[in-house]
Coordinates of C-alpha atoms and ligand atoms in Angstrom, one line a residue:
X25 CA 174.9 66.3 234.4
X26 CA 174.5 67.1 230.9
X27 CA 171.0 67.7 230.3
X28 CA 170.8 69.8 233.7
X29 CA 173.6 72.2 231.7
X30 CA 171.5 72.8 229.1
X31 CA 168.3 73.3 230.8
X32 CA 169.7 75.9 232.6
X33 CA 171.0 77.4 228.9
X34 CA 167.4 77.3 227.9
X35 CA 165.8 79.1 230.6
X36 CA 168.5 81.4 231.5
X37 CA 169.2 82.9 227.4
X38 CA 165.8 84.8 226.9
X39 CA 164.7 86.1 230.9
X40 CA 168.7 86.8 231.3
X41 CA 169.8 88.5 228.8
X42 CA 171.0 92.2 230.1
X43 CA 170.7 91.0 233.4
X44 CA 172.9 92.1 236.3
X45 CA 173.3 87.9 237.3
X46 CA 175.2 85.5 236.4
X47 CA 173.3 84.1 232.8
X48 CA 175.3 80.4 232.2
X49 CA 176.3 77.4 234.1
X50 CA 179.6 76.6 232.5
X51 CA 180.5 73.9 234.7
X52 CA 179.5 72.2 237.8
X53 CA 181.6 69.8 239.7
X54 CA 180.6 69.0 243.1
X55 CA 182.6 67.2 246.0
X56 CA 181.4 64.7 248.1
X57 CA 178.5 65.9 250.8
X58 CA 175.1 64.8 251.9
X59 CA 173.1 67.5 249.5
X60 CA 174.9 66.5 246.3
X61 CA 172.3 64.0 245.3
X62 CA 169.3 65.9 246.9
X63 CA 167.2 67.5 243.5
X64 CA 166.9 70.7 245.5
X65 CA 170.7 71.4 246.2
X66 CA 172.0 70.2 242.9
X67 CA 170.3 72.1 240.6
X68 CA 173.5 74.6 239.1
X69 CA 170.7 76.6 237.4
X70 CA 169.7 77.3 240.8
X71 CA 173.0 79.9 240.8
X72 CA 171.4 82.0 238.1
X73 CA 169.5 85.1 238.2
X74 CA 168.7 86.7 241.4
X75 CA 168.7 85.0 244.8
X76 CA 166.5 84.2 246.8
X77 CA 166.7 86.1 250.6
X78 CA 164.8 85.9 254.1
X79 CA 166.6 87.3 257.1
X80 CA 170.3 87.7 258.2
X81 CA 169.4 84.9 260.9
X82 CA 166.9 82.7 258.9
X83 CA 168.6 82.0 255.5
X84 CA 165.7 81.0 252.2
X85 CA 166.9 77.9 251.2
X86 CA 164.8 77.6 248.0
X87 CA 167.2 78.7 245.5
X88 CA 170.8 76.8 246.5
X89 CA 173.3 74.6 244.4
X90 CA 176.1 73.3 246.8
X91 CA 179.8 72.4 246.1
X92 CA 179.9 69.6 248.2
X93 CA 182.9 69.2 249.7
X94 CA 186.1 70.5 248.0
X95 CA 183.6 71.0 244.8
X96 CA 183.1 74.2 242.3
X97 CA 180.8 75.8 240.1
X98 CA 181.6 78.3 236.9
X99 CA 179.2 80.6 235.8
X100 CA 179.2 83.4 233.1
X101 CA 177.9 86.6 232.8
X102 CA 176.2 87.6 229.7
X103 CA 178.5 91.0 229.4
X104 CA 181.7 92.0 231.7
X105 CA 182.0 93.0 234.5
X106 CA 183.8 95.6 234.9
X107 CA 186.3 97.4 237.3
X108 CA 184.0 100.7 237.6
X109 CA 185.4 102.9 240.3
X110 CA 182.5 104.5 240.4
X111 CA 180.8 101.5 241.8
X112 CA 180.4 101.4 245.8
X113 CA 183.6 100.6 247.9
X114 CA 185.6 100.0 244.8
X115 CA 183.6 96.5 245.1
X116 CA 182.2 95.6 241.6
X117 CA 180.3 91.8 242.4
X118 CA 178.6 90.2 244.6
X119 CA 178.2 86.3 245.6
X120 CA 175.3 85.6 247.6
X121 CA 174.7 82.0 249.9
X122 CA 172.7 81.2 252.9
X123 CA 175.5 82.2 255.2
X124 CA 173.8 83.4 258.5
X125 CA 174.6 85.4 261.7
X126 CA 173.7 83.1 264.2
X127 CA 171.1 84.3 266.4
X128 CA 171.3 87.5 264.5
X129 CA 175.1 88.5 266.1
X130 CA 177.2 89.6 263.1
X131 CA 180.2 88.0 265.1
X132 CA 179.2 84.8 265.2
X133 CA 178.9 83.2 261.5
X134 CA 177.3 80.2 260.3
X135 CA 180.1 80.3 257.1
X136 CA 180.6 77.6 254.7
X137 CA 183.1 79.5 252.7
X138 CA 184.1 79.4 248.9
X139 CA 187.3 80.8 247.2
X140 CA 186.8 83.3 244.5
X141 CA 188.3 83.3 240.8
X142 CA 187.5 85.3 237.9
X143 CA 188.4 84.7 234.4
X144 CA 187.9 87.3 231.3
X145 CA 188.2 84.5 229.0
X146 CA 187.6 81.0 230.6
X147 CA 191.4 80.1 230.4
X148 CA 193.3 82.5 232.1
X149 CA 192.1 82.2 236.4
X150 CA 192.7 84.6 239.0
X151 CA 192.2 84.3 242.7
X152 CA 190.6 86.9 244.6
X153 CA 193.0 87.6 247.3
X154 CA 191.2 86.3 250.8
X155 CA 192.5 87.6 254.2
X156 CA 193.6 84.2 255.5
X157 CA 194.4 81.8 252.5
X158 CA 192.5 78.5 251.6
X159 CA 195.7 76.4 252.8
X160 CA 196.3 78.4 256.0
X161 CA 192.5 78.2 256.6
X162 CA 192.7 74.2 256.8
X163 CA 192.9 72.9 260.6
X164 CA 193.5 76.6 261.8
X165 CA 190.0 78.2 260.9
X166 CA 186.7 76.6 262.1
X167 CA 184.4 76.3 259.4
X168 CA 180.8 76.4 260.0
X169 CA 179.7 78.4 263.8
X170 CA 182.9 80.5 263.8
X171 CA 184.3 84.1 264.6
X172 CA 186.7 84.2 262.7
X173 CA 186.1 87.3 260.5
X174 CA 186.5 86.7 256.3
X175 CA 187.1 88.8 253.2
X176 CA 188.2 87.4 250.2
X177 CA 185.3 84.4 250.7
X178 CA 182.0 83.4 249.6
X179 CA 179.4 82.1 252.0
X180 CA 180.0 84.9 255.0
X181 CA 177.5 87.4 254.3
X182 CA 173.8 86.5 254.6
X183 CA 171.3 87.1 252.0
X184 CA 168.1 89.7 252.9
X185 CA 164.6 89.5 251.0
X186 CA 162.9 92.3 248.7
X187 CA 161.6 94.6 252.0
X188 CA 157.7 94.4 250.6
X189 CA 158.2 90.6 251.1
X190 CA 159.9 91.1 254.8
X191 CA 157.1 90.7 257.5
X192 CA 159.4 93.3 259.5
X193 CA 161.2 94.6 257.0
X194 CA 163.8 97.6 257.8
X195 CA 162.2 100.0 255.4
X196 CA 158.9 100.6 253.8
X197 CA 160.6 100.3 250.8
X198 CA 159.8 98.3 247.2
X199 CA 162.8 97.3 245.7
X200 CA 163.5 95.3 242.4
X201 CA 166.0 92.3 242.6
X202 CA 167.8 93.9 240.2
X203 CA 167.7 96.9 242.4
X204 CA 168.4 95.3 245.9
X205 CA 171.1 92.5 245.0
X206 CA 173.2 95.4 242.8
X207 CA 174.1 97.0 245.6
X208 CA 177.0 96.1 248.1
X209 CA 177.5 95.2 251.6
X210 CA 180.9 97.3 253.2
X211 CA 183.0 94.4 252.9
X212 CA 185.2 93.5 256.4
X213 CA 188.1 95.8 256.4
X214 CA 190.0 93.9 258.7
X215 CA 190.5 96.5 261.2
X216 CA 186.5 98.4 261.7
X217 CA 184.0 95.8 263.7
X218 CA 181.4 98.2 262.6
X219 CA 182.3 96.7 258.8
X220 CA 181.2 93.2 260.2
X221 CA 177.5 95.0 261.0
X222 CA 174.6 94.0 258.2
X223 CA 174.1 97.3 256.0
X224 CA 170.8 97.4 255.7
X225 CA 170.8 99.2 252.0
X226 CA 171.8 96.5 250.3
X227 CA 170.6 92.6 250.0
X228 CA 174.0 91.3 251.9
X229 CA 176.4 88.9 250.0
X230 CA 179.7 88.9 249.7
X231 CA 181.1 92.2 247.5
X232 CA 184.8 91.4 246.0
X233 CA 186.8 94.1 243.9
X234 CA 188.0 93.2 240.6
X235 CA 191.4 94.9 242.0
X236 CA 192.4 92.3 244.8
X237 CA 192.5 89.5 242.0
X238 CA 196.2 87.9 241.9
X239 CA 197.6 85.5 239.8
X240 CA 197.8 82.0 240.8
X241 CA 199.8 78.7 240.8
X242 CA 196.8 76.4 240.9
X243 CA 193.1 77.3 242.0
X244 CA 193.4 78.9 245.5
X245 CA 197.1 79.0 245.5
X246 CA 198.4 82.3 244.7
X247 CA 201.7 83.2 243.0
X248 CA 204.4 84.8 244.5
X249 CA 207.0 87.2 243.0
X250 CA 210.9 86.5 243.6
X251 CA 210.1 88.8 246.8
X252 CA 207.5 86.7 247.9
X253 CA 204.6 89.5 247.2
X254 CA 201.7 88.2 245.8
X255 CA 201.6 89.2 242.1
X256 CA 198.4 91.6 241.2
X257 CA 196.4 90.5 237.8
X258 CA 195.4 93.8 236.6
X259 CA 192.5 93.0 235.5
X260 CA 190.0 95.2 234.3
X261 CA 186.6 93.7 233.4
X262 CA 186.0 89.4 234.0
X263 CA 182.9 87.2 232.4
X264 CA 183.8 84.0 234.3
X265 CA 183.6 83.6 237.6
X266 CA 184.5 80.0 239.7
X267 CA 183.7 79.2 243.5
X268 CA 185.2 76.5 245.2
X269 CA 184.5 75.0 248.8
X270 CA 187.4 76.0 250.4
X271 CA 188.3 73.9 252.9
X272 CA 188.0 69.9 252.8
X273 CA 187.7 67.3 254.7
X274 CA 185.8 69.1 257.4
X275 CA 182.6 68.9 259.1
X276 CA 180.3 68.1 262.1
X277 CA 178.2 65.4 263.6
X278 CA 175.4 68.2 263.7
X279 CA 176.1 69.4 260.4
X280 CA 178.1 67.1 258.4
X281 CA 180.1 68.2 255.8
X282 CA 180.9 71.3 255.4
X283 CA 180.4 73.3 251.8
X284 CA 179.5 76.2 250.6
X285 CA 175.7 76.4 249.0
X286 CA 175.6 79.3 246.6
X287 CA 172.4 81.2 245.5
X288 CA 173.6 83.9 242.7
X289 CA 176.1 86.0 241.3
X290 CA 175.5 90.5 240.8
X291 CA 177.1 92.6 239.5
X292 CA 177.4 95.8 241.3
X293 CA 175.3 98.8 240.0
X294 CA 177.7 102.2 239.8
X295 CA 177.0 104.8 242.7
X296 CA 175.9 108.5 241.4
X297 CA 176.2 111.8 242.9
X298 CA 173.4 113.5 245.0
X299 CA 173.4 116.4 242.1
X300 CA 173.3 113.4 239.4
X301 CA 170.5 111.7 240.7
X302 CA 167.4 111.2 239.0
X303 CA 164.9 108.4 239.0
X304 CA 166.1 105.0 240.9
X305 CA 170.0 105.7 242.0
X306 CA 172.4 104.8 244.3
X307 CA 174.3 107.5 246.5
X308 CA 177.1 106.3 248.8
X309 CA 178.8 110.1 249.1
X310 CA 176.0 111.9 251.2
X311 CA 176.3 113.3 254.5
X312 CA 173.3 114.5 256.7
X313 CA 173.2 117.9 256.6
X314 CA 169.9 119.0 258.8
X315 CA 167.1 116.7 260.3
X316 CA 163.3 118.0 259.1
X317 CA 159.8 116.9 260.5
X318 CA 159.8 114.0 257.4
X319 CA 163.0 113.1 256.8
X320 CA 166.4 114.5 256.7
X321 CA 168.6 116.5 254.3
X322 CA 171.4 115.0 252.7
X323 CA 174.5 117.2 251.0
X324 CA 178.0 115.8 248.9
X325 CA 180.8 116.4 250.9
X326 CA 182.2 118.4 248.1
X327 CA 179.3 120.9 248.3
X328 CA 178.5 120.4 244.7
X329 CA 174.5 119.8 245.5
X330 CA 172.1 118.9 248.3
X331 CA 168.5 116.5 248.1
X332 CA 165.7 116.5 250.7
X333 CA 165.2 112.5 251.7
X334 CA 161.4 112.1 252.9
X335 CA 161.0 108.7 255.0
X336 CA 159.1 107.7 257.7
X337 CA 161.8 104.9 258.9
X338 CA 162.8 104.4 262.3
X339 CA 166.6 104.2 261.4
X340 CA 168.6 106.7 263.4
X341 CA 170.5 109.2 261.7
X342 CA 172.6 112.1 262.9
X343 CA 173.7 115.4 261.7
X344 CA 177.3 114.7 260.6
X345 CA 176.3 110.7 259.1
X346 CA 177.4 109.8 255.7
X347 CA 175.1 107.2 254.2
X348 CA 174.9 105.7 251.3
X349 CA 171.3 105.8 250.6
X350 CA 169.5 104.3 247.7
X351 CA 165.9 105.6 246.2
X352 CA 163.9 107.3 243.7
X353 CA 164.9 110.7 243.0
X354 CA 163.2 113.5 241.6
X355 CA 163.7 117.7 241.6
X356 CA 166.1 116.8 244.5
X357 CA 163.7 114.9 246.6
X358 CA 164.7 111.4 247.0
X359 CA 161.8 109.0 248.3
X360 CA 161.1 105.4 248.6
X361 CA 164.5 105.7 250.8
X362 CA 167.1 102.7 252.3
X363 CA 170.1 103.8 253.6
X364 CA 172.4 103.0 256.1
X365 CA 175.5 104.9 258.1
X366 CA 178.5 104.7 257.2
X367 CA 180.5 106.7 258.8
X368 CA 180.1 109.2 261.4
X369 CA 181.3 113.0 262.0
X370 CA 181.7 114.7 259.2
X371 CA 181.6 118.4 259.4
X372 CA 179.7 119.6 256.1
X373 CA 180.6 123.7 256.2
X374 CA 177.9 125.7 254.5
X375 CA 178.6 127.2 251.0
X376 CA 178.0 131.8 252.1
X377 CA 175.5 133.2 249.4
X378 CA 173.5 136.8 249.2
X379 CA 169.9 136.2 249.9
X380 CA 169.6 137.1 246.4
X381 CA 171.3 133.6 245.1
X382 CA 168.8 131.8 247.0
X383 CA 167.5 129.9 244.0
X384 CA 166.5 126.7 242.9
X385 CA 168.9 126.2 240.7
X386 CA 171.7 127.4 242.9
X387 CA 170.7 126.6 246.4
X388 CA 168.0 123.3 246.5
X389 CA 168.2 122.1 250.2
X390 CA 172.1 123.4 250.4
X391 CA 173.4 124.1 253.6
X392 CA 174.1 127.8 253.7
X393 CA 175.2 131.0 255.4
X394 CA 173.2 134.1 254.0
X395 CA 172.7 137.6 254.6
X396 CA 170.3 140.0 253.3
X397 CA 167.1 141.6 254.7
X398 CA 164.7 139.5 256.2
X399 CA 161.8 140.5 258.3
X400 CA 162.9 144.3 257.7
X401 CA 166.2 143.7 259.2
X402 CA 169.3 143.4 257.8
X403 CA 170.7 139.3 259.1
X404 CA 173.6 136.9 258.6
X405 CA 171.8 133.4 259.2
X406 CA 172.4 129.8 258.3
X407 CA 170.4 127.0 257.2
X408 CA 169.2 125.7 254.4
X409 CA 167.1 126.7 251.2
X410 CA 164.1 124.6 251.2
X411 CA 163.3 124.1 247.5
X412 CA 159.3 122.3 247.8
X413 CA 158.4 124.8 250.2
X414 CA 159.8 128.0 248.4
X415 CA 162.1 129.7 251.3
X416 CA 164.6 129.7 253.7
X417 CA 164.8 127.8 256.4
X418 CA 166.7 128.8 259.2
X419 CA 168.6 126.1 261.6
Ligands
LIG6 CA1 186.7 97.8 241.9
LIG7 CA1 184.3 71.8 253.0
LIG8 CA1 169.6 81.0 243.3

């Protein structure tokens, strides 16, 4: 094992460095399984840098390490990762696998699942906190084709290519790895279905939040207080992370045993505002204000500022959608566009201003309620001020 853990130093230290993946193997301990001794599944340096995506129903297996059963893998990052709340969903990293929805239904799961803990310093573990935990998931959850909806695991979100590599991609779209696999999926909420859909912004994996890590007893046993209630960690930024097959001793005759094969670790990139954005960004407070003959207008809830999105993608959106969207962004006109919905139904109000204020600076692509002269008459109208073509545009 030794010489594998410092080939993967080697390569990873120069092409790493400042990366948002996972840079070092620190450890690599597999269980027991039938890929442990294949070359191409035992590789730990395989977990590094970005992974390596297809479809949500055809997982790319080029780029795997697996636990084996009951096995675990540690990998550092070359900086912290932090607990920015400005990132999406609160969620701040990503673990990406060859999970799959089988025959594409996002309730029916090919899932190998892994237990999460982070470390700031290597000594000190904590467990992210999973829905159902790894002792109550033994003989009561099946492993591998199951329903049974996750959060808190590894291995239940599939992993997407770059779109230009896709041969139906969802959007003509060119996206970095650093771009795609930076961004999170909505994790399962426990309560939405629509949170168990693929977003199609992202490059799927598993998103966890610093915030649900709790202390433990032992790995995948958490602490409780004299109360019983788990006991939070506090946490605020991490550099180690650990993933452990959670359940052992199962398996199939189809399959055999079951473990989790992991591809790479992200961190997540922080969202910004539609009035912040400028060159690549990542909005995930935008609401679809009017739709245009190229594309749709998207406004912050808060009003603060509006961008004109120009796609030619055959994603639905409605009047009332918030997205998070992700693009290039320039003089309010975002291009280049992914995005998916959300939520649905939110009532955007538009901001009154004289026809006077109609400005660039003050009104790019805002929804608004004016009045002034127009055509020789005096008229209260609404719509929006459309900032490329130099006018008013009424709804
Ligand atoms: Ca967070
Ligand atoms: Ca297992
Ligand atoms: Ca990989």
């Amino acid at each position: 094992m030794k010489h594998l853990l410092i080939a993967a130093l080697l390569c990873a230290s120069s092409s790493l460095f400042g990366s948002p993946f996972a840079s070092e193997v620190i450890d690599y301990s597999p269980g027991p399984g039938q890929f442990v001794k294949n070359r191409l599944y035992n590789d730990p340096s395989r977990a590094l840098g970005a992974p390596m995506g297809l479809y949500v129903d055809v997982p790319c297996n080029d780029s795997l390490v697996t636990l084996g059963d009951g096995g675990s893998i540690t990998l550092a990052f070359d900086t912290p990762v932090k607990d920015d709340p400005a990132n999406p969903y609160g969620m701040d990293f990503i673990v990406f696998s060859n999970a799959m929805f089988v025959g594409g239904d996002p309730y029916y799961r090919f899932q190998e699942p892994a237990f999460v803990e982070i470390s700031p310093d290597g000594e000190r573990w904590y467990l992210i906190l999973p829905n159902i935990l790894p002792a109550d998931m033994e003989g009561n959850v099946d492993t591998g084709n199951s329903e049974t909806p996750l959060r808190g695991y590894a291995e239940f979100t599939p992993t997407v290519g770059l779109p230009q590599d896709l041969e139906t991609p969802y959007f003509n779209a060119t996206r970095t790895a650093e771009q795609l696999y930076t961004v999170p999926e909505r994790p399962y909420d426990g309560e939405d279905d629509e949170s168990l859909e693929f977003d199609k912004v992202s490059g799927g994996g598993d998103a966890f939040d610093i915030a649900d890590a709790v202390v433990e007893t032992l790995p995948g046993v958490p602490a409780r207080d004299a109360g019983g209630n788990f006991i939070k960690a506090n946490l605020k930024e991490f550099k180690y992370i650990r993933l452990t097959d959670a359940v052992t001793g199962d398996g199939s005759q189809l399959f055999g045993e079951i473990s989790a094969e992991i591809d790479a670790v992200a961190k997540v990139s922080p969202a910004v505002s539609v009035g912040g954005a400028e060159g690549y960004g990542v909005i995930t407070e935008a609401v679809v204000t009017f739709i245009t003959e190229d594309g749709f207008i998207i406004e912050s809830p808060d009003r603060s500022a509006a961008a004109k999105v120009i796609t030619d993608s055959e994603e639905e959106v409605e009047v009332g959608d918030k997205l998070t969207i992700t693009g290039n962004v320039g003089n309010r006109i975002l291009t280049d566009a992914m995005f998916t919905v959300t939520s649905k139904g939110h009532d955007v109000k538009p901001v009154g201003m004289a026809k006077e204020k109609l400005t660039d600076a003050l009104a790019a692509y805002m929804y608004v309620r004016t009045w002034g002269v127009f055509d020789g008459e005096f008229k209260i109208l609404e719509g929006y001020y459309d900032k490329q073509k130099g006018g008013f545009i009424e709804k």
